[in-house]
């Protein structure tokens, strides 16, 4: 394949599992990967929400299958991959997250544990269980790719002045877990790169949900003023970076963290 081939950016004939796919960002990611030709394995804890997204992807001509299980439940993860073990998995996107707002003063130990479990421990469990399928993809197609969803707050601290109070601030346990995930990404890239399994991260900037945009326009203005591009991100703008890292176009990109934050972390 020549270096100028448009097929470098294609995900045709690739199977990609997206965790937390039914959330705001996960949904956009899933549609973007399907549009690039991937067969998307839609993960989420709610079978109903997973099935709804699978149907929506089919409605746009995409190829998708249900992968409903809880990524924080080690046995559920293992059980699902036992059923999938004889199939190659070309890509894995560790996107799942669940947590609350807060600050150091308002947080408790369980907040930290919960955030770390669903971010860092779940990513470890997913990669560990997926290794046989990822290795099959390497044997069949020459490579496999893992992308971990970090955050700008895994790189810099939130500016607490733009939040209405400590109880609604972006919490310390979120950024701490994402920072750990970025370091784990580098470690995994070094461990599995020799096998042809690339591991990278994408760190989104401000991508508030539609509900937040509609209910809190003053907050959106404050966020926008923090961004060199002068606006918040649109969920669809994560599709290109994810597609790049999962495609053959990024065949020599390993252990990288791609910031998709409008320049937030450049200030």
PDB file of C-alpha atoms in Angstrom:
ATOM      1  CA  UNK A   1       0.000   0.000   0.000  1.00  0.00           C
ATOM      2  CA  UNK A   2       1.436   3.376  -0.992  1.00  0.00           C
ATOM      3  CA  UNK A   3       1.761   6.143   1.559  1.00  0.00           C
ATOM      4  CA  UNK A   4      -0.626   8.437  -0.346  1.00  0.00           C
ATOM      5  CA  UNK A   5      -3.414   5.879  -0.537  1.00  0.00           C
ATOM      6  CA  UNK A   6      -6.739   7.134   0.904  1.00  0.00           C
ATOM      7  CA  UNK A   7      -7.281   3.610   2.216  1.00  0.00           C
ATOM      8  CA  UNK A   8      -4.741   4.407   4.936  1.00  0.00           C
ATOM      9  CA  UNK A   9      -7.520   6.260   6.755  1.00  0.00           C
ATOM     10  CA  UNK A  10     -10.157   3.599   6.172  1.00  0.00           C
ATOM     11  CA  UNK A  11     -11.454   1.238   8.837  1.00  0.00           C
ATOM     12  CA  UNK A  12     -13.045  -1.144   6.356  1.00  0.00           C
ATOM     13  CA  UNK A  13     -12.777  -4.793   7.398  1.00  0.00           C
ATOM     14  CA  UNK A  14     -11.743  -3.724  10.920  1.00  0.00           C
ATOM     15  CA  UNK A  15     -13.629  -4.610  14.102  1.00  0.00           C
ATOM     16  CA  UNK A  16     -13.473  -2.032  16.889  1.00  0.00           C
ATOM     17  CA  UNK A  17     -14.880  -2.311  20.422  1.00  0.00           C
ATOM     18  CA  UNK A  18     -15.935   0.984  22.013  1.00  0.00           C
ATOM     19  CA  UNK A  19     -16.590   0.999  25.768  1.00  0.00           C
ATOM     20  CA  UNK A  20     -19.022   3.508  27.193  1.00  0.00           C
ATOM     21  CA  UNK A  21     -20.421   3.777  23.682  1.00  0.00           C
ATOM     22  CA  UNK A  22     -23.899   4.909  24.685  1.00  0.00           C
ATOM     23  CA  UNK A  23     -22.688   8.097  26.387  1.00  0.00           C
ATOM     24  CA  UNK A  24     -22.423  11.553  24.815  1.00  0.00           C
ATOM     25  CA  UNK A  25     -18.899  11.170  23.422  1.00  0.00           C
ATOM     26  CA  UNK A  26     -19.065   7.396  22.952  1.00  0.00           C
ATOM     27  CA  UNK A  27     -22.094   7.703  20.733  1.00  0.00           C
ATOM     28  CA  UNK A  28     -20.402  10.216  18.436  1.00  0.00           C
ATOM     29  CA  UNK A  29     -17.260   8.080  18.336  1.00  0.00           C
ATOM     30  CA  UNK A  30     -19.289   5.015  17.358  1.00  0.00           C
ATOM     31  CA  UNK A  31     -21.014   6.796  14.473  1.00  0.00           C
ATOM     32  CA  UNK A  32     -17.692   8.178  13.254  1.00  0.00           C
ATOM     33  CA  UNK A  33     -15.957   4.806  13.258  1.00  0.00           C
ATOM     34  CA  UNK A  34     -18.910   3.153  11.522  1.00  0.00           C
ATOM     35  CA  UNK A  35     -18.832   5.860   8.847  1.00  0.00           C
ATOM     36  CA  UNK A  36     -15.170   5.002   8.220  1.00  0.00           C
ATOM     37  CA  UNK A  37     -16.191   1.394   7.605  1.00  0.00           C
ATOM     38  CA  UNK A  38     -15.571  -0.269  10.961  1.00  0.00           C
ATOM     39  CA  UNK A  39     -17.726  -2.963  12.435  1.00  0.00           C
ATOM     40  CA  UNK A  40     -18.435  -1.369  15.812  1.00  0.00           C
ATOM     41  CA  UNK A  41     -18.911  -3.505  18.910  1.00  0.00           C
ATOM     42  CA  UNK A  42     -21.108  -1.286  21.067  1.00  0.00           C
ATOM     43  CA  UNK A  43     -20.392  -1.586  24.779  1.00  0.00           C
ATOM     44  CA  UNK A  44     -22.468  -0.270  27.665  1.00  0.00           C
ATOM     45  CA  UNK A  45     -23.987  -1.487  30.907  1.00  0.00           C
ATOM     46  CA  UNK A  46     -27.594  -1.108  29.713  1.00  0.00           C
ATOM     47  CA  UNK A  47     -28.615  -3.721  27.109  1.00  0.00           C
ATOM     48  CA  UNK A  48     -31.536  -1.500  26.108  1.00  0.00           C
ATOM     49  CA  UNK A  49     -29.323   1.526  25.389  1.00  0.00           C
ATOM     50  CA  UNK A  50     -26.790  -0.655  23.609  1.00  0.00           C
ATOM     51  CA  UNK A  51     -29.469  -2.202  21.388  1.00  0.00           C
ATOM     52  CA  UNK A  52     -30.876   1.262  20.618  1.00  0.00           C
ATOM     53  CA  UNK A  53     -27.468   2.510  19.467  1.00  0.00           C
ATOM     54  CA  UNK A  54     -26.836  -0.626  17.419  1.00  0.00           C
ATOM     55  CA  UNK A  55     -30.175  -0.070  15.666  1.00  0.00           C
ATOM     56  CA  UNK A  56     -29.315   3.588  15.027  1.00  0.00           C
ATOM     57  CA  UNK A  57     -25.968   2.619  13.517  1.00  0.00           C
ATOM     58  CA  UNK A  58     -27.684   0.070  11.292  1.00  0.00           C
ATOM     59  CA  UNK A  59     -30.117   2.806  10.260  1.00  0.00           C
ATOM     60  CA  UNK A  60     -27.255   4.864   8.858  1.00  0.00           C
ATOM     61  CA  UNK A  61     -25.823   1.910   6.954  1.00  0.00           C
ATOM     62  CA  UNK A  62     -23.206   1.092   9.588  1.00  0.00           C
ATOM     63  CA  UNK A  63     -22.237  -2.333  10.838  1.00  0.00           C
ATOM     64  CA  UNK A  64     -22.592  -2.829  14.585  1.00  0.00           C
ATOM     65  CA  UNK A  65     -23.068  -5.536  17.179  1.00  0.00           C
ATOM     66  CA  UNK A  66     -24.109  -5.467  20.827  1.00  0.00           C
ATOM     67  CA  UNK A  67     -21.451  -5.874  23.515  1.00  0.00           C
ATOM     68  CA  UNK A  68     -23.441  -5.183  26.670  1.00  0.00           C
ATOM     69  CA  UNK A  69     -21.410  -5.739  29.851  1.00  0.00           C
ATOM     70  CA  UNK A  70     -19.961  -3.768  32.748  1.00  0.00           C
ATOM     71  CA  UNK A  71     -16.286  -2.970  32.107  1.00  0.00           C
ATOM     72  CA  UNK A  72     -15.666  -2.558  35.841  1.00  0.00           C
ATOM     73  CA  UNK A  73     -16.827  -6.132  36.529  1.00  0.00           C
ATOM     74  CA  UNK A  74     -13.825  -8.392  35.899  1.00  0.00           C
ATOM     75  CA  UNK A  75     -15.905 -11.543  35.518  1.00  0.00           C
ATOM     76  CA  UNK A  76     -18.274  -9.887  33.044  1.00  0.00           C
ATOM     77  CA  UNK A  77     -15.328  -8.704  30.969  1.00  0.00           C
ATOM     78  CA  UNK A  78     -13.719 -12.140  30.952  1.00  0.00           C
ATOM     79  CA  UNK A  79     -17.007 -13.897  30.156  1.00  0.00           C
ATOM     80  CA  UNK A  80     -17.671 -11.657  27.162  1.00  0.00           C
ATOM     81  CA  UNK A  81     -14.202 -12.142  25.711  1.00  0.00           C
ATOM     82  CA  UNK A  82     -14.407 -15.922  26.164  1.00  0.00           C
ATOM     83  CA  UNK A  83     -17.322 -15.812  23.713  1.00  0.00           C
ATOM     84  CA  UNK A  84     -15.405 -13.516  21.368  1.00  0.00           C
ATOM     85  CA  UNK A  85     -11.987 -15.167  21.713  1.00  0.00           C
ATOM     86  CA  UNK A  86     -11.900 -16.856  18.310  1.00  0.00           C
ATOM     87  CA  UNK A  87     -12.399 -13.568  16.435  1.00  0.00           C
ATOM     88  CA  UNK A  88      -9.788 -10.888  15.696  1.00  0.00           C
ATOM     89  CA  UNK A  89     -10.229  -7.485  17.326  1.00  0.00           C
ATOM     90  CA  UNK A  90      -8.521  -4.740  15.338  1.00  0.00           C
ATOM     91  CA  UNK A  91      -9.258  -1.891  17.724  1.00  0.00           C
ATOM     92  CA  UNK A  92     -10.221  -1.183  21.314  1.00  0.00           C
ATOM     93  CA  UNK A  93     -11.365   2.225  22.572  1.00  0.00           C
ATOM     94  CA  UNK A  94     -11.374   2.537  26.360  1.00  0.00           C
ATOM     95  CA  UNK A  95     -13.901   5.334  26.741  1.00  0.00           C
ATOM     96  CA  UNK A  96     -16.098   4.318  29.689  1.00  0.00           C
ATOM     97  CA  UNK A  97     -16.326   6.626  32.706  1.00  0.00           C
ATOM     98  CA  UNK A  98     -18.718   7.242  35.572  1.00  0.00           C
ATOM     99  CA  UNK A  99     -18.339   9.714  38.403  1.00  0.00           C
ATOM    100  CA  UNK A 100     -19.556  12.856  40.114  1.00  0.00           C
ATOM    101  CA  UNK A 101     -18.406  16.458  40.484  1.00  0.00           C
ATOM    102  CA  UNK A 102     -16.557  17.820  43.504  1.00  0.00           C
ATOM    103  CA  UNK A 103     -13.281  19.045  44.932  1.00  0.00           C
ATOM    104  CA  UNK A 104     -10.652  17.811  47.367  1.00  0.00           C
ATOM    105  CA  UNK A 105     -12.633  19.333  50.203  1.00  0.00           C
ATOM    106  CA  UNK A 106     -15.924  17.712  49.205  1.00  0.00           C
ATOM    107  CA  UNK A 107     -14.587  14.346  47.948  1.00  0.00           C
ATOM    108  CA  UNK A 108     -14.260  11.141  49.911  1.00  0.00           C
ATOM    109  CA  UNK A 109     -12.093   8.079  49.503  1.00  0.00           C
ATOM    110  CA  UNK A 110     -14.783   6.159  47.666  1.00  0.00           C
ATOM    111  CA  UNK A 111     -14.937   8.867  44.983  1.00  0.00           C
ATOM    112  CA  UNK A 112     -11.269   8.237  44.241  1.00  0.00           C
ATOM    113  CA  UNK A 113     -11.652   4.471  44.269  1.00  0.00           C
ATOM    114  CA  UNK A 114     -14.677   4.521  41.999  1.00  0.00           C
ATOM    115  CA  UNK A 115     -13.072   6.852  39.463  1.00  0.00           C
ATOM    116  CA  UNK A 116      -9.852   4.837  39.395  1.00  0.00           C
ATOM    117  CA  UNK A 117     -11.730   1.552  39.036  1.00  0.00           C
ATOM    118  CA  UNK A 118     -13.799   2.593  36.017  1.00  0.00           C
ATOM    119  CA  UNK A 119     -10.902   4.451  34.364  1.00  0.00           C
ATOM    120  CA  UNK A 120      -7.645   2.715  35.120  1.00  0.00           C
ATOM    121  CA  UNK A 121      -8.556  -0.739  36.412  1.00  0.00           C
ATOM    122  CA  UNK A 122     -11.239  -1.229  33.765  1.00  0.00           C
ATOM    123  CA  UNK A 123      -8.778  -0.312  30.991  1.00  0.00           C
ATOM    124  CA  UNK A 124      -6.340  -2.892  32.372  1.00  0.00           C
ATOM    125  CA  UNK A 125      -9.052  -5.552  32.532  1.00  0.00           C
ATOM    126  CA  UNK A 126     -10.209  -4.771  29.007  1.00  0.00           C
ATOM    127  CA  UNK A 127      -6.738  -4.929  27.465  1.00  0.00           C
ATOM    128  CA  UNK A 128      -5.820  -8.069  29.388  1.00  0.00           C
ATOM    129  CA  UNK A 129      -8.970  -9.882  28.297  1.00  0.00           C
ATOM    130  CA  UNK A 130      -8.716  -8.556  24.731  1.00  0.00           C
ATOM    131  CA  UNK A 131      -5.113  -9.642  24.151  1.00  0.00           C
ATOM    132  CA  UNK A 132      -5.949 -12.973  22.428  1.00  0.00           C
ATOM    133  CA  UNK A 133      -8.326 -11.193  20.031  1.00  0.00           C
ATOM    134  CA  UNK A 134      -5.878  -8.330  19.429  1.00  0.00           C
ATOM    135  CA  UNK A 135      -3.116 -10.838  18.706  1.00  0.00           C
ATOM    136  CA  UNK A 136      -5.377 -12.606  16.217  1.00  0.00           C
ATOM    137  CA  UNK A 137      -5.836  -9.253  14.460  1.00  0.00           C
ATOM    138  CA  UNK A 138      -2.054  -8.845  14.272  1.00  0.00           C
ATOM    139  CA  UNK A 139      -1.745 -12.319  12.758  1.00  0.00           C
ATOM    140  CA  UNK A 140      -4.494 -11.617  10.232  1.00  0.00           C
ATOM    141  CA  UNK A 141      -3.976  -7.938   9.386  1.00  0.00           C
ATOM    142  CA  UNK A 142      -0.504  -7.119  10.683  1.00  0.00           C
ATOM    143  CA  UNK A 143      -1.511  -4.742  13.466  1.00  0.00           C
ATOM    144  CA  UNK A 144      -3.991  -3.838  16.182  1.00  0.00           C
ATOM    145  CA  UNK A 145      -4.660  -0.552  17.953  1.00  0.00           C
ATOM    146  CA  UNK A 146      -5.802   0.446  21.443  1.00  0.00           C
ATOM    147  CA  UNK A 147      -6.904   4.013  22.174  1.00  0.00           C
ATOM    148  CA  UNK A 148      -7.476   5.225  25.726  1.00  0.00           C
ATOM    149  CA  UNK A 149      -9.645   8.268  26.338  1.00  0.00           C
ATOM    150  CA  UNK A 150      -7.701  10.638  28.569  1.00  0.00           C
ATOM    151  CA  UNK A 151      -8.586  14.234  29.322  1.00  0.00           C
ATOM    152  CA  UNK A 152      -7.077  17.711  29.359  1.00  0.00           C
ATOM    153  CA  UNK A 153      -7.565  17.428  33.132  1.00  0.00           C
ATOM    154  CA  UNK A 154      -5.109  14.557  33.154  1.00  0.00           C
ATOM    155  CA  UNK A 155      -2.556  17.142  31.969  1.00  0.00           C
ATOM    156  CA  UNK A 156      -3.567  20.415  33.672  1.00  0.00           C
ATOM    157  CA  UNK A 157      -5.735  21.277  36.656  1.00  0.00           C
ATOM    158  CA  UNK A 158      -9.251  22.695  36.239  1.00  0.00           C
ATOM    159  CA  UNK A 159      -9.598  26.443  36.683  1.00  0.00           C
ATOM    160  CA  UNK A 160     -11.990  26.390  39.623  1.00  0.00           C
ATOM    161  CA  UNK A 161     -12.933  30.034  38.990  1.00  0.00           C
ATOM    162  CA  UNK A 162     -15.178  29.002  36.071  1.00  0.00           C
ATOM    163  CA  UNK A 163     -17.255  26.657  38.226  1.00  0.00           C
ATOM    164  CA  UNK A 164     -20.141  27.804  40.428  1.00  0.00           C
ATOM    165  CA  UNK A 165     -18.674  26.172  43.530  1.00  0.00           C
ATOM    166  CA  UNK A 166     -16.613  23.301  44.883  1.00  0.00           C
ATOM    167  CA  UNK A 167     -19.500  20.865  44.790  1.00  0.00           C
ATOM    168  CA  UNK A 168     -19.932  21.278  41.016  1.00  0.00           C
ATOM    169  CA  UNK A 169     -16.278  21.595  40.003  1.00  0.00           C
ATOM    170  CA  UNK A 170     -14.538  19.073  37.796  1.00  0.00           C
ATOM    171  CA  UNK A 171     -13.277  16.733  40.525  1.00  0.00           C
ATOM    172  CA  UNK A 172      -9.684  15.872  41.494  1.00  0.00           C
ATOM    173  CA  UNK A 173     -10.307  12.137  41.300  1.00  0.00           C
ATOM    174  CA  UNK A 174     -11.281  12.455  37.614  1.00  0.00           C
ATOM    175  CA  UNK A 175      -8.064  14.184  36.591  1.00  0.00           C
ATOM    176  CA  UNK A 176      -5.949  11.927  38.798  1.00  0.00           C
ATOM    177  CA  UNK A 177      -7.433   8.811  37.199  1.00  0.00           C
ATOM    178  CA  UNK A 178      -6.962  10.214  33.699  1.00  0.00           C
ATOM    179  CA  UNK A 179      -3.336  11.133  34.464  1.00  0.00           C
ATOM    180  CA  UNK A 180      -2.769   7.547  35.592  1.00  0.00           C
ATOM    181  CA  UNK A 181      -4.362   6.308  32.367  1.00  0.00           C
ATOM    182  CA  UNK A 182      -1.969   8.421  30.286  1.00  0.00           C
ATOM    183  CA  UNK A 183       1.049   6.923  32.056  1.00  0.00           C
ATOM    184  CA  UNK A 184      -0.417   3.438  31.688  1.00  0.00           C
ATOM    185  CA  UNK A 185      -0.835   4.161  27.959  1.00  0.00           C
ATOM    186  CA  UNK A 186       2.895   4.803  27.636  1.00  0.00           C
ATOM    187  CA  UNK A 187       3.716   1.644  29.577  1.00  0.00           C
ATOM    188  CA  UNK A 188       1.360  -0.482  27.476  1.00  0.00           C
ATOM    189  CA  UNK A 189       2.794   0.990  24.279  1.00  0.00           C
ATOM    190  CA  UNK A 190       6.262  -0.158  25.313  1.00  0.00           C
ATOM    191  CA  UNK A 191       5.099  -3.610  26.406  1.00  0.00           C
ATOM    192  CA  UNK A 192       2.942  -4.498  23.407  1.00  0.00           C
ATOM    193  CA  UNK A 193       4.443  -2.395  20.621  1.00  0.00           C
ATOM    194  CA  UNK A 194       6.934  -5.163  19.708  1.00  0.00           C
ATOM    195  CA  UNK A 195       3.956  -7.428  19.005  1.00  0.00           C
ATOM    196  CA  UNK A 196       2.341  -4.952  16.614  1.00  0.00           C
ATOM    197  CA  UNK A 197      -0.270  -3.763  19.121  1.00  0.00           C
ATOM    198  CA  UNK A 198      -0.097   0.026  19.267  1.00  0.00           C
ATOM    199  CA  UNK A 199      -1.437   1.855  22.336  1.00  0.00           C
ATOM    200  CA  UNK A 200      -2.199   5.578  22.252  1.00  0.00           C
ATOM    201  CA  UNK A 201      -4.436   8.100  23.986  1.00  0.00           C
ATOM    202  CA  UNK A 202      -6.746  10.934  23.009  1.00  0.00           C
ATOM    203  CA  UNK A 203      -7.257  13.727  25.553  1.00  0.00           C
ATOM    204  CA  UNK A 204     -10.430  15.705  24.856  1.00  0.00           C
ATOM    205  CA  UNK A 205     -10.822  19.282  26.024  1.00  0.00           C
ATOM    206  CA  UNK A 206     -14.168  20.922  26.825  1.00  0.00           C
ATOM    207  CA  UNK A 207     -16.933  18.805  25.309  1.00  0.00           C
ATOM    208  CA  UNK A 208     -19.962  19.569  27.515  1.00  0.00           C
ATOM    209  CA  UNK A 209     -23.102  17.578  26.765  1.00  0.00           C
ATOM    210  CA  UNK A 210     -26.081  19.031  24.933  1.00  0.00           C
ATOM    211  CA  UNK A 211     -27.974  19.194  28.231  1.00  0.00           C
ATOM    212  CA  UNK A 212     -25.260  21.321  29.853  1.00  0.00           C
ATOM    213  CA  UNK A 213     -25.039  23.570  26.804  1.00  0.00           C
ATOM    214  CA  UNK A 214     -28.775  24.231  26.925  1.00  0.00           C
ATOM    215  CA  UNK A 215     -29.101  24.633  30.683  1.00  0.00           C
ATOM    216  CA  UNK A 216     -25.987  26.672  31.463  1.00  0.00           C
ATOM    217  CA  UNK A 217     -25.033  29.114  28.683  1.00  0.00           C
ATOM    218  CA  UNK A 218     -22.976  31.269  31.078  1.00  0.00           C
ATOM    219  CA  UNK A 219     -20.771  28.284  31.902  1.00  0.00           C
ATOM    220  CA  UNK A 220     -20.341  27.537  28.185  1.00  0.00           C
ATOM    221  CA  UNK A 221     -19.177  31.115  27.607  1.00  0.00           C
ATOM    222  CA  UNK A 222     -16.658  30.769  30.442  1.00  0.00           C
ATOM    223  CA  UNK A 223     -15.357  27.516  28.969  1.00  0.00           C
ATOM    224  CA  UNK A 224     -15.075  29.037  25.506  1.00  0.00           C
ATOM    225  CA  UNK A 225     -12.975  31.908  26.826  1.00  0.00           C
ATOM    226  CA  UNK A 226     -10.424  29.385  28.088  1.00  0.00           C
ATOM    227  CA  UNK A 227      -9.905  27.913  24.601  1.00  0.00           C
ATOM    228  CA  UNK A 228      -7.555  29.493  22.035  1.00  0.00           C
ATOM    229  CA  UNK A 229     -10.049  28.567  19.307  1.00  0.00           C
ATOM    230  CA  UNK A 230     -12.692  30.485  21.247  1.00  0.00           C
ATOM    231  CA  UNK A 231     -15.328  27.754  21.445  1.00  0.00           C
ATOM    232  CA  UNK A 232     -16.182  24.424  23.014  1.00  0.00           C
ATOM    233  CA  UNK A 233     -15.717  21.155  21.157  1.00  0.00           C
ATOM    234  CA  UNK A 234     -18.420  19.333  19.227  1.00  0.00           C
ATOM    235  CA  UNK A 235     -18.578  15.599  19.936  1.00  0.00           C
ATOM    236  CA  UNK A 236     -18.207  14.748  16.249  1.00  0.00           C
ATOM    237  CA  UNK A 237     -14.763  16.389  16.298  1.00  0.00           C
ATOM    238  CA  UNK A 238     -13.401  13.353  18.123  1.00  0.00           C
ATOM    239  CA  UNK A 239     -14.227  11.085  15.194  1.00  0.00           C
ATOM    240  CA  UNK A 240     -11.254  12.085  13.059  1.00  0.00           C
ATOM    241  CA  UNK A 241      -8.579  11.718  15.767  1.00  0.00           C
ATOM    242  CA  UNK A 242      -9.984   8.335  16.852  1.00  0.00           C
ATOM    243  CA  UNK A 243     -10.258   7.159  13.259  1.00  0.00           C
ATOM    244  CA  UNK A 244      -6.655   8.197  12.607  1.00  0.00           C
ATOM    245  CA  UNK A 245      -5.251   6.328  15.604  1.00  0.00           C
ATOM    246  CA  UNK A 246      -7.242   3.199  14.788  1.00  0.00           C
ATOM    247  CA  UNK A 247      -6.331   3.222  11.098  1.00  0.00           C
ATOM    248  CA  UNK A 248      -3.195   2.256   9.196  1.00  0.00           C
ATOM    249  CA  UNK A 249      -2.478   5.963   8.720  1.00  0.00           C
ATOM    250  CA  UNK A 250      -1.017   6.002  12.250  1.00  0.00           C
ATOM    251  CA  UNK A 251       1.045   2.823  11.828  1.00  0.00           C
ATOM    252  CA  UNK A 252       4.146   4.439  13.406  1.00  0.00           C
ATOM    253  CA  UNK A 253       2.304   6.275  16.193  1.00  0.00           C
ATOM    254  CA  UNK A 254       2.697   4.479  19.505  1.00  0.00           C
ATOM    255  CA  UNK A 255       2.592   5.743  23.087  1.00  0.00           C
ATOM    256  CA  UNK A 256       1.319   9.167  22.017  1.00  0.00           C
ATOM    257  CA  UNK A 257      -1.301  11.387  23.619  1.00  0.00           C
ATOM    258  CA  UNK A 258      -3.254  13.403  21.063  1.00  0.00           C
ATOM    259  CA  UNK A 259      -4.806  16.485  22.663  1.00  0.00           C
ATOM    260  CA  UNK A 260      -8.141  17.428  21.102  1.00  0.00           C
ATOM    261  CA  UNK A 261      -8.818  20.514  23.180  1.00  0.00           C
ATOM    262  CA  UNK A 262      -8.840  23.511  20.861  1.00  0.00           C
ATOM    263  CA  UNK A 263      -5.501  24.508  22.339  1.00  0.00           C
ATOM    264  CA  UNK A 264      -6.646  24.555  26.002  1.00  0.00           C
ATOM    265  CA  UNK A 265      -3.401  22.980  27.268  1.00  0.00           C
ATOM    266  CA  UNK A 266      -1.251  25.369  25.188  1.00  0.00           C
ATOM    267  CA  UNK A 267      -1.831  28.423  27.424  1.00  0.00           C
TER     268      UNK A 267
END
